[in-house]
Coordinates of C-alpha atoms in Angstrom, one line a residue:
Chain A
M1 CA 118.4 51.5 81.8
S2 CA 120.7 52.6 79.0
I3 CA 123.0 54.7 81.3
Y4 CA 124.9 51.4 81.9
S5 CA 126.8 49.2 79.5
D6 CA 125.7 45.6 78.8
K7 CA 128.6 44.4 80.8
V8 CA 127.6 46.5 83.9
M9 CA 124.0 45.3 83.6
D10 CA 125.2 41.7 83.3
H11 CA 127.3 41.9 86.5
F12 CA 124.5 43.8 88.3
M13 CA 121.8 41.3 87.3
H14 CA 124.1 38.3 87.9
P15 CA 126.8 39.3 90.4
R16 CA 129.6 36.8 90.8
N17 CA 131.1 35.8 94.2
V18 CA 128.5 37.5 96.4
G19 CA 128.8 36.4 100.1
E20 CA 131.2 36.1 103.0
I21 CA 134.1 33.7 103.6
D22 CA 134.3 31.8 106.9
N23 CA 137.6 32.5 108.6
P24 CA 138.9 34.7 105.9
D25 CA 142.6 35.5 105.6
G26 CA 141.8 39.2 105.0
V27 CA 138.9 41.6 105.1
G28 CA 138.7 45.0 103.5
E29 CA 135.9 47.5 104.0
I30 CA 135.5 50.8 102.2
G31 CA 133.0 53.6 101.8
N32 CA 130.1 54.4 104.0
P33 CA 126.3 54.5 103.7
V34 CA 126.3 58.3 103.9
C35 CA 127.8 58.6 100.4
G36 CA 125.7 55.8 99.2
D37 CA 128.2 53.0 98.6
M38 CA 129.8 50.5 100.9
M39 CA 131.8 47.4 100.0
T40 CA 133.3 44.6 102.1
F41 CA 135.8 42.2 100.4
Y42 CA 136.8 38.8 101.9
I43 CA 139.8 36.9 100.7
K44 CA 141.3 33.5 101.2
V45 CA 145.0 33.1 100.3
K46 CA 146.9 30.0 99.5
D47 CA 150.4 29.8 98.2
D48 CA 150.4 33.6 97.7
K49 CA 147.3 33.3 95.5
L50 CA 143.8 34.6 96.0
E51 CA 142.2 31.2 96.2
D52 CA 138.8 32.8 97.0
V53 CA 137.3 36.3 96.8
K54 CA 133.9 37.2 98.0
F55 CA 132.1 40.5 98.6
K56 CA 129.1 42.2 100.1
T57 CA 128.0 45.6 98.7
F58 CA 125.5 48.2 99.7
G59 CA 125.1 50.6 96.8
C60 CA 123.9 51.4 93.4
G61 CA 124.0 49.3 90.3
A62 CA 127.5 50.5 89.4
A63 CA 128.8 49.6 92.9
I64 CA 127.4 46.1 92.7
A65 CA 128.8 45.5 89.2
V66 CA 132.2 46.9 90.2
S67 CA 132.4 44.6 93.2
S68 CA 131.4 41.6 91.1
M69 CA 134.0 42.5 88.4
V70 CA 136.8 43.0 90.9
S71 CA 136.1 39.7 92.5
E72 CA 136.2 38.0 89.1
M73 CA 139.4 39.8 88.1
A74 CA 141.2 39.0 91.4
K75 CA 140.2 35.4 91.9
G76 CA 143.2 33.1 91.2
K77 CA 145.7 35.9 90.9
T78 CA 148.8 36.3 93.0
I79 CA 148.9 39.0 95.6
E80 CA 151.2 41.0 93.4
E81 CA 148.9 40.7 90.4
A82 CA 145.8 41.5 92.4
R83 CA 147.5 44.7 93.7
K84 CA 147.7 45.9 90.1
I85 CA 143.9 46.0 89.7
T86 CA 143.0 49.7 89.5
P87 CA 139.7 51.5 89.2
E88 CA 140.6 52.4 85.7
L89 CA 141.1 48.7 84.7
V90 CA 137.8 47.8 86.4
A91 CA 135.9 50.5 84.5
Q92 CA 137.6 49.3 81.3
E93 CA 136.6 45.7 81.9
L94 CA 133.0 46.8 82.5
E95 CA 133.0 48.6 79.1
G96 CA 132.9 52.0 80.8
L97 CA 131.0 53.6 83.7
P98 CA 128.9 56.7 83.7
K99 CA 131.1 59.8 84.6
Q100 CA 129.2 60.6 87.8
K101 CA 129.6 56.9 88.9
F102 CA 133.4 56.6 88.4
H103 CA 134.6 58.2 91.6
C104 CA 131.8 57.2 94.1
S105 CA 131.0 53.7 93.0
N106 CA 134.3 52.5 91.7
L107 CA 135.7 51.5 95.1
G108 CA 136.1 47.8 94.5
A109 CA 139.8 47.8 93.8
Q110 CA 140.4 49.8 96.9
A111 CA 138.4 47.4 99.0
L112 CA 140.3 44.5 97.6
N113 CA 143.6 46.2 98.4
K114 CA 142.4 46.8 101.9
A115 CA 141.6 43.1 102.3
I116 CA 145.2 42.3 101.0
D117 CA 146.6 44.9 103.5
D118 CA 144.7 43.2 106.2
Y119 CA 146.0 39.8 105.2
E120 CA 149.6 41.0 105.3
A121 CA 149.1 42.8 108.6
R122 CA 147.7 39.5 110.0
K123 CA 150.8 37.6 108.8
I124 CA 153.1 40.0 110.6
S125 CA 151.1 39.9 113.8
K126 CA 150.9 36.1 113.6
A127 CA 154.7 36.1 113.0
T128 CA 155.4 38.4 116.0
S129 CA 153.5 36.1 118.2
I130 CA 155.7 33.1 117.5
E131 CA 157.9 32.3 120.3
V132 CA 161.5 31.7 119.6
K133 CA 162.6 28.3 120.6
G134 CA 166.1 27.9 121.8
G135 CA 167.1 31.3 120.4
E136 CA 166.1 30.3 116.8
R137 CA 163.7 32.3 114.7
C138 CA 161.2 30.3 112.7
C139 CA 159.0 31.6 110.0
P140 CA 155.5 30.5 111.0
F141 CA 154.5 30.0 107.3
C142 CA 157.3 28.1 105.8
D143 CA 159.2 26.7 108.8
E144 CA 162.4 28.0 107.3
E145 CA 164.9 28.9 110.0
E146 CA 165.9 32.5 109.6
K147 CA 169.1 34.2 110.5
Q148 CA 167.6 37.5 109.4
P149 CA 164.4 38.9 111.1
F150 CA 162.9 38.6 107.6
C151 CA 161.7 35.5 105.8
Q152 CA 162.8 35.9 102.1
P153 CA 160.5 33.2 100.6
C154 CA 157.4 34.6 102.4
Q155 CA 158.4 38.3 102.3
I156 CA 157.4 38.9 105.9
N157 CA 159.1 40.0 109.1
V158 CA 159.9 37.3 111.6
Q159 CA 160.4 39.1 114.8
E160 CA 161.9 37.6 117.9
K161 CA 159.7 37.5 120.9
E162 CA 161.3 37.9 124.3
K163 CA 160.6 35.1 126.6
Chain B
M1 CA 106.3 40.9 80.8
R2 CA 103.8 43.2 82.6
R3 CA 104.8 46.9 82.3
V4 CA 103.7 49.1 85.2
Y5 CA 104.5 52.8 85.1
L6 CA 104.5 54.1 88.7
D7 CA 106.6 57.3 88.2
H8 CA 103.8 59.9 87.7
S9 CA 105.7 62.4 89.7
A10 CA 108.4 62.4 86.9
T11 CA 105.7 62.9 84.3
S12 CA 102.4 61.4 83.3
P13 CA 101.3 60.0 80.0
V14 CA 99.4 62.3 77.6
L15 CA 95.7 61.4 77.4
P16 CA 94.4 60.7 73.8
E17 CA 91.9 63.6 74.1
V18 CA 94.8 65.9 74.9
R19 CA 96.8 64.7 71.9
E20 CA 93.8 65.1 69.6
A21 CA 93.3 68.6 70.9
M22 CA 96.9 69.5 70.2
L23 CA 97.2 68.0 66.7
P24 CA 95.6 70.8 64.7
Y25 CA 98.1 73.2 66.1
L26 CA 100.9 71.1 64.8
E27 CA 99.2 70.9 61.4
D28 CA 97.1 73.6 59.7
I29 CA 96.7 76.0 62.6
F30 CA 100.3 77.2 62.7
G31 CA 99.9 80.9 63.0
N32 CA 101.5 83.2 65.5
P33 CA 98.9 84.2 68.1
S34 CA 100.4 87.8 68.1
S35 CA 99.7 88.2 64.3
L36 CA 97.0 90.6 63.3
H37 CA 96.1 88.8 60.1
D38 CA 93.6 85.9 59.9
W39 CA 96.3 83.3 60.6
G40 CA 96.7 84.7 64.1
D41 CA 93.1 84.4 65.1
P42 CA 92.6 80.7 65.7
P43 CA 95.7 80.1 67.8
R44 CA 94.9 83.3 69.8
E45 CA 91.4 82.0 70.4
A46 CA 92.7 78.6 71.3
M47 CA 95.1 80.1 73.9
D48 CA 92.2 82.2 75.4
K49 CA 90.3 79.0 75.8
A50 CA 93.2 77.2 77.4
R51 CA 93.7 80.1 79.8
E52 CA 90.0 79.8 80.8
Q53 CA 90.4 76.0 81.2
V54 CA 93.5 76.4 83.4
A55 CA 91.9 79.2 85.4
G56 CA 88.9 76.9 85.9
L57 CA 91.0 74.1 87.3
I58 CA 92.4 76.3 90.1
G59 CA 89.2 78.3 90.8
A60 CA 90.6 81.6 89.4
S61 CA 87.9 84.0 88.2
K62 CA 90.2 86.0 86.0
P63 CA 91.8 84.0 83.2
D64 CA 94.3 86.8 82.5
E65 CA 95.9 86.1 85.8
V66 CA 97.3 82.9 84.2
I67 CA 100.7 83.2 82.6
F68 CA 101.8 80.3 80.4
T69 CA 105.3 79.1 80.9
S70 CA 107.4 76.2 79.7
S71 CA 107.3 74.1 82.9
G72 CA 106.8 74.0 86.6
T73 CA 110.4 75.0 87.0
E74 CA 110.0 78.2 84.9
S75 CA 106.8 79.0 86.8
N76 CA 108.7 78.7 90.1
N77 CA 111.6 80.8 88.8
L78 CA 109.2 83.5 87.6
A79 CA 107.3 83.5 90.9
I80 CA 110.4 83.7 93.1
K81 CA 112.7 85.9 91.1
G82 CA 109.9 88.0 89.5
V83 CA 108.1 88.8 92.7
A84 CA 111.2 89.3 94.8
T85 CA 112.9 91.7 92.4
A86 CA 109.6 93.6 91.9
Q87 CA 109.4 94.1 95.7
Q88 CA 113.0 94.8 96.5
T89 CA 112.6 98.4 97.4
K90 CA 110.4 97.2 100.2
G91 CA 112.7 94.6 101.5
K92 CA 115.0 91.7 100.6
H93 CA 113.9 88.8 102.8
I94 CA 112.3 85.6 101.6
I95 CA 110.9 82.7 103.5
I96 CA 110.7 79.2 102.0
S97 CA 110.4 75.7 103.5
A98 CA 113.4 73.3 103.7
I99 CA 111.7 70.8 101.3
E100 CA 111.0 73.0 98.3
H101 CA 111.7 71.8 94.8
F102 CA 115.2 72.8 93.4
S103 CA 113.6 75.3 91.1
V104 CA 112.4 77.3 94.2
M105 CA 115.5 76.5 96.3
N106 CA 118.0 77.5 93.7
S107 CA 116.1 80.6 92.6
V108 CA 116.4 81.8 96.2
R109 CA 120.1 80.9 96.2
T110 CA 120.6 83.0 93.0
L111 CA 118.7 85.9 94.7
E112 CA 121.0 85.6 97.8
K113 CA 123.9 86.4 95.5
S114 CA 122.4 89.8 94.8
G115 CA 121.8 90.8 98.4
F116 CA 118.6 88.9 99.3
Q117 CA 118.4 87.0 102.5
A118 CA 116.4 83.8 103.0
T119 CA 115.0 81.9 106.0
M120 CA 114.4 78.2 105.5
I121 CA 111.5 76.9 107.6
P122 CA 112.2 73.4 109.0
V123 CA 109.7 70.5 108.7
D124 CA 108.8 67.8 111.2
K125 CA 109.4 64.1 110.7
S126 CA 106.3 63.8 108.5
G127 CA 107.3 66.7 106.3
L128 CA 104.9 69.2 107.7
V129 CA 105.6 72.9 108.0
D130 CA 104.4 74.6 111.2
P131 CA 102.6 77.8 110.2
E132 CA 103.8 79.4 113.5
D133 CA 107.4 78.9 112.3
V134 CA 106.4 81.0 109.3
R135 CA 104.9 83.7 111.5
N136 CA 108.0 83.8 113.7
S137 CA 110.4 84.1 110.7
I138 CA 108.6 87.1 109.3
R139 CA 110.8 90.3 109.5
P140 CA 109.9 93.9 108.6
D141 CA 111.8 93.4 105.3
T142 CA 110.1 90.1 104.4
V143 CA 108.6 90.4 100.9
L144 CA 107.8 86.8 99.9
V145 CA 106.9 83.5 101.4
S146 CA 106.9 80.3 99.3
V147 CA 105.7 77.0 100.7
M148 CA 104.8 74.1 98.4
H149 CA 101.3 72.8 98.3
A150 CA 102.5 69.2 98.5
N151 CA 105.9 67.6 98.3
G152 CA 106.2 65.4 95.2
E153 CA 108.7 63.1 96.9
V154 CA 107.0 62.2 100.2
G155 CA 103.5 63.4 99.4
T156 CA 102.9 65.5 102.5
I157 CA 100.2 68.2 101.9
E158 CA 101.2 71.5 103.6
P159 CA 98.8 73.7 105.7
I160 CA 98.6 76.4 103.0
Q161 CA 95.4 78.0 104.2
E162 CA 96.8 78.5 107.7
I163 CA 100.0 80.0 106.3
S164 CA 98.0 82.3 104.1
K165 CA 96.1 83.7 107.0
I166 CA 99.4 84.8 108.4
T167 CA 100.8 86.2 105.2
R168 CA 97.5 88.1 104.5
E169 CA 97.5 89.6 108.0
K170 CA 101.2 90.7 107.5
K171 CA 100.5 91.8 103.9
I172 CA 103.3 89.6 102.5
I173 CA 103.0 87.9 99.1
F174 CA 102.6 84.2 99.3
H175 CA 103.5 81.8 96.5
T176 CA 102.8 78.1 96.5
D177 CA 104.3 75.5 94.2
A178 CA 101.3 73.3 93.3
V179 CA 103.0 71.2 90.6
A180 CA 102.4 68.0 92.6
T181 CA 98.8 68.8 93.5
C182 CA 97.3 70.5 90.5
G183 CA 95.0 68.2 88.6
T184 CA 95.3 65.6 91.4
I185 CA 93.4 67.2 94.3
P186 CA 90.9 70.0 94.1
I187 CA 92.5 73.4 94.2
N188 CA 90.9 76.8 94.7
V189 CA 93.2 79.7 94.8
K190 CA 90.7 81.8 96.7
E191 CA 90.3 79.2 99.4
L192 CA 94.0 78.6 99.6
G193 CA 94.5 82.4 100.0
V194 CA 97.7 82.5 98.0
D195 CA 98.9 85.3 95.7
A196 CA 100.7 83.1 93.2
L197 CA 100.6 79.4 92.3
S198 CA 102.7 77.3 90.0
L199 CA 101.5 74.3 88.0
A200 CA 102.8 72.0 85.2
G201 CA 100.7 70.3 82.5
N202 CA 102.7 67.1 82.3
Q203 CA 101.7 66.3 85.9
F204 CA 98.1 65.9 84.9
Y205 CA 98.2 64.1 81.6
G206 CA 99.1 67.2 79.5
P207 CA 102.2 67.5 77.4
K208 CA 105.7 68.2 78.6
G209 CA 106.9 71.7 78.1
S210 CA 103.7 73.2 79.4
G211 CA 103.4 75.1 82.7
A212 CA 101.6 78.1 84.1
L213 CA 102.0 80.6 86.9
W214 CA 98.8 82.1 88.3
V215 CA 99.4 85.5 89.8
R216 CA 96.7 87.5 91.6
R217 CA 95.9 90.7 89.9
G218 CA 97.7 93.6 91.5
V219 CA 100.8 91.5 92.4
R220 CA 103.7 93.0 90.4
I221 CA 106.1 90.7 88.7
I222 CA 109.3 91.4 86.8
P223 CA 109.7 89.1 83.7
L224 CA 112.6 86.8 83.4
M225 CA 112.5 86.9 79.7
D226 CA 112.8 90.2 77.9
G227 CA 111.2 90.6 74.5
G228 CA 107.7 91.2 73.2
I229 CA 104.6 91.7 75.2
Q230 CA 103.2 88.2 75.1
E231 CA 101.4 87.1 78.2
G232 CA 100.7 90.6 79.2
G233 CA 104.4 91.6 79.1
R234 CA 105.2 89.0 81.8
R235 CA 106.6 86.3 79.6
A236 CA 108.1 87.2 76.3
G237 CA 108.6 84.8 73.4
T238 CA 106.3 83.2 70.8
E239 CA 103.9 80.9 72.7
N240 CA 104.1 77.1 72.5
V241 CA 100.5 76.9 71.2
P242 CA 100.2 73.1 70.9
A243 CA 101.5 72.6 74.4
I244 CA 99.2 75.3 75.8
V245 CA 96.2 73.9 74.1
G246 CA 97.1 70.5 75.4
M247 CA 97.5 71.7 79.0
G248 CA 94.2 73.5 78.7
K249 CA 92.4 70.3 77.5
A250 CA 94.2 68.3 80.3
A251 CA 93.0 70.9 82.8
E252 CA 89.4 70.7 81.6
L253 CA 89.5 66.9 81.8
A254 CA 91.0 67.0 85.3
A255 CA 88.5 69.6 86.6
G256 CA 85.6 67.4 85.3
S257 CA 86.9 64.1 86.8
I258 CA 88.9 65.0 89.9
A259 CA 86.5 63.1 92.2
D260 CA 86.5 60.0 89.9
R261 CA 90.3 60.1 89.8
L262 CA 90.6 60.4 93.5
G263 CA 88.3 57.4 93.9
K264 CA 90.3 55.4 91.6
I265 CA 93.8 56.3 92.7
T266 CA 93.5 56.5 96.5
P267 CA 92.6 52.8 97.0
M268 CA 95.6 51.8 95.0
R269 CA 97.9 53.9 97.1
D270 CA 96.3 52.6 100.3
K271 CA 96.9 49.0 99.1
L272 CA 100.6 49.7 98.8
L273 CA 100.8 51.7 102.0
Q274 CA 99.0 48.9 103.9
E275 CA 100.4 45.8 102.3
L276 CA 104.0 46.5 101.5
P277 CA 105.0 46.9 105.1
R278 CA 103.5 43.5 105.8
K279 CA 105.5 41.9 103.1
V280 CA 108.8 43.7 103.6
S281 CA 110.4 44.1 107.0
H282 CA 112.2 47.3 108.1
L283 CA 110.2 49.4 105.7
I284 CA 109.7 53.0 106.9
L285 CA 106.8 55.1 105.5
T286 CA 108.0 58.6 104.5
G287 CA 105.7 61.6 104.6
H288 CA 102.5 62.2 106.5
P289 CA 100.3 59.1 107.0
E290 CA 97.0 60.9 106.3
K291 CA 97.8 64.4 104.9
R292 CA 99.3 63.0 101.7
L293 CA 98.9 63.0 98.0
P294 CA 96.3 60.4 96.8
G295 CA 98.6 58.6 94.4
L296 CA 101.9 58.7 96.3
A297 CA 103.3 55.8 98.3
S298 CA 106.8 56.5 99.6
F299 CA 109.2 54.5 101.8
C300 CA 112.7 54.0 102.9
V301 CA 113.9 50.4 102.7
E302 CA 116.5 49.8 105.4
F303 CA 119.9 48.2 104.6
I304 CA 119.7 48.7 100.8
E305 CA 120.1 51.4 98.3
G306 CA 117.4 53.0 96.0
E307 CA 119.0 52.9 92.6
S308 CA 119.7 49.1 92.7
M309 CA 116.1 48.6 93.8
L310 CA 114.9 50.8 90.9
M311 CA 117.0 48.8 88.5
L312 CA 115.7 45.5 89.6
L313 CA 112.1 46.7 89.6
N314 CA 112.8 48.1 86.1
S315 CA 114.0 44.6 85.0
Q316 CA 110.6 43.3 86.1
G317 CA 108.8 46.0 84.1
I318 CA 108.1 48.4 87.0
A319 CA 109.1 52.1 86.8
V320 CA 109.7 53.9 90.1
S321 CA 111.8 56.8 91.5
S322 CA 114.2 57.1 94.4
G323 CA 115.8 59.9 96.4
S324 CA 119.0 58.1 97.0
S325 CA 122.3 60.0 96.2
C326 CA 123.1 57.4 93.5
T327 CA 120.0 58.2 91.5
S328 CA 120.6 62.0 91.6
R329 CA 123.1 63.5 89.2
A330 CA 124.2 65.7 92.1
L331 CA 125.1 62.6 94.1
K332 CA 123.4 63.9 97.2
A333 CA 120.7 62.1 99.1
S334 CA 117.3 63.8 98.9
H335 CA 117.3 67.1 100.8
V336 CA 113.7 66.4 101.5
L337 CA 114.4 63.3 103.5
I338 CA 117.4 64.9 105.3
A339 CA 115.2 67.9 106.2
M340 CA 112.7 65.5 107.7
G341 CA 115.4 64.1 110.0
F342 CA 116.2 60.8 108.2
S343 CA 119.8 59.7 108.4
H344 CA 121.7 59.6 105.1
E345 CA 121.9 55.8 105.5
I346 CA 118.1 55.5 105.7
A347 CA 117.6 58.1 102.9
Q348 CA 119.7 56.0 100.6
G349 CA 117.0 53.3 100.7
S350 CA 114.3 55.7 99.4
I351 CA 111.7 54.5 97.0
L352 CA 108.7 56.2 95.5
F353 CA 105.7 54.9 93.8
T354 CA 103.4 57.5 92.1
I355 CA 100.2 56.1 90.8
G356 CA 98.2 57.4 87.9
I357 CA 94.7 56.9 86.4
E358 CA 95.9 54.3 83.9
N359 CA 97.1 52.0 86.7
S360 CA 95.0 49.2 88.1
S361 CA 94.7 47.3 91.3
E362 CA 96.4 44.4 89.5
D363 CA 99.4 46.6 89.0
M364 CA 99.6 47.0 92.7
D365 CA 99.3 43.2 93.2
Y366 CA 102.2 42.8 90.8
V367 CA 104.4 45.3 92.8
L368 CA 103.5 43.5 96.0
E369 CA 104.6 40.2 94.4
V370 CA 107.8 41.5 92.8
M371 CA 109.1 43.8 95.4
P372 CA 109.8 41.5 98.4
P373 CA 112.2 39.1 96.6
I374 CA 114.0 42.1 95.2
V375 CA 114.5 43.6 98.7
Q376 CA 115.6 40.1 100.0
R377 CA 118.1 39.7 97.1
L378 CA 119.7 43.1 97.8
R379 CA 119.7 42.6 101.5
E380 CA 121.6 39.3 101.1
M381 CA 124.2 41.3 99.3
S382 CA 124.3 44.1 101.8
P383 CA 127.1 44.3 104.4
L384 CA 124.8 46.6 106.5
Y385 CA 122.2 43.8 106.6
S386 CA 124.7 41.1 107.6
K387 CA 126.0 43.4 110.4
Y388 CA 122.4 44.0 111.6
I389 CA 121.7 40.2 111.6
K390 CA 124.9 39.5 113.5
A391 CA 124.2 42.2 116.1
N392 CA 120.6 40.9 116.6
K393 CA 121.2 37.1 116.5
G394 CA 118.6 35.4 118.5
G395 CA 116.6 38.6 118.7
Q396 CA 114.6 38.3 115.5

């Protein structure tokens, strides 16, 4: 199987972080079985860091190796750092991917980004559901009282909910 | 580690007798068969012999009806383009099946660019062509019908004799791609009733780079290659004598042992067909359950993808093929499985074992031992499988 680098083969034969997370903070799914590759990423976030990253992948050897590599690259990183993982970086870390695999199978970074999007969307929807007690807005994550409808430390909208 | 080659539809190993027959033509007997001097005689005689051997394998009584080519692909190109262009004053309509090899399919596409029209006959879920569909597709300007003898991906053997009754009645030239069947099951061009037939030496333990097109005398054909008058003016270029001699020897060996080979290969195939579905759940047989090639076991494994299966089997020493889009350079799922009505999702899980005479029953046992944990491992990784399990909780 010399079409793949040793690094790809290693991640394919021994994929890291396979599985699902119970009660994840974010889930991102990308691809579809029609084109041959489908990836689901699960993330657990603590203190703005990706405390845990897991994935499930349907696809070729490259798709599985890419998912494994992305999970390894993302784990322990801050949200901001994890957002900077690109398909090019993933391919580089894997010591290259065959040309025809680059576009179809290199979806891991996008799936991770989608999981982060989901995490952030959940934060906002959680925030909007907080009732304002006594006319005061509270950020549900840091309990800071906010004068603005935006929590600076958490970088999220804290919207007032009408009683 | 045990090494088990189960990809004979890609190519077969070269038999020692074949190699031995070829060697002199890579050593002392190097002459050009077209040369008039003494050096040209032995290679020319060797080619004549090979032509008789190949004609013998397919029951052709006139060896000069055999044109040597470089491959099954070239034979198919020559048959489709050569016959169609020779007939174009009569008409420009061609009929082929939807599961033809790319060398037939793309030859027809090329002809379409120069004004030919094509009808693609559908197949049923088992990959069979309905001869009545061929009859109903025939137009006054139809000049060529091409339906493969058997499909090399799902193994279904097509009703060639029934189709040839129709094409004879309508006086239309009928070509069949017999690359998957030649040397594997008995073939007789007279019984099949075809006008042209393609074969490839590397499918029956001959060398790569050897192929032939048999064309019934009287069927006109325009050569693809312009040049000298080799092969009766139908295929120019100095002949690949060692490969031709090798294919001839392989044809002779196949003709003499076809019953033995069937008796050896068929039980191995049946072992996989019967026992693999018992060991792996959600395994779908592809191709016709009975009308199929003796050495071909093909499946779609649900929830997982073919290339990753192929890679894990390879890591255990087993060579197989898949029709998933990831394994094709074109990144498209097998047109054969799609034409048979399988969804893209199912087609991605395609896996193909093609058995040869050097395999053993123990090889099949090894596959049956190695395959289930590989499927399980990939399913545990598959989001499709976890979705299925969640949707059917308590069910299974």
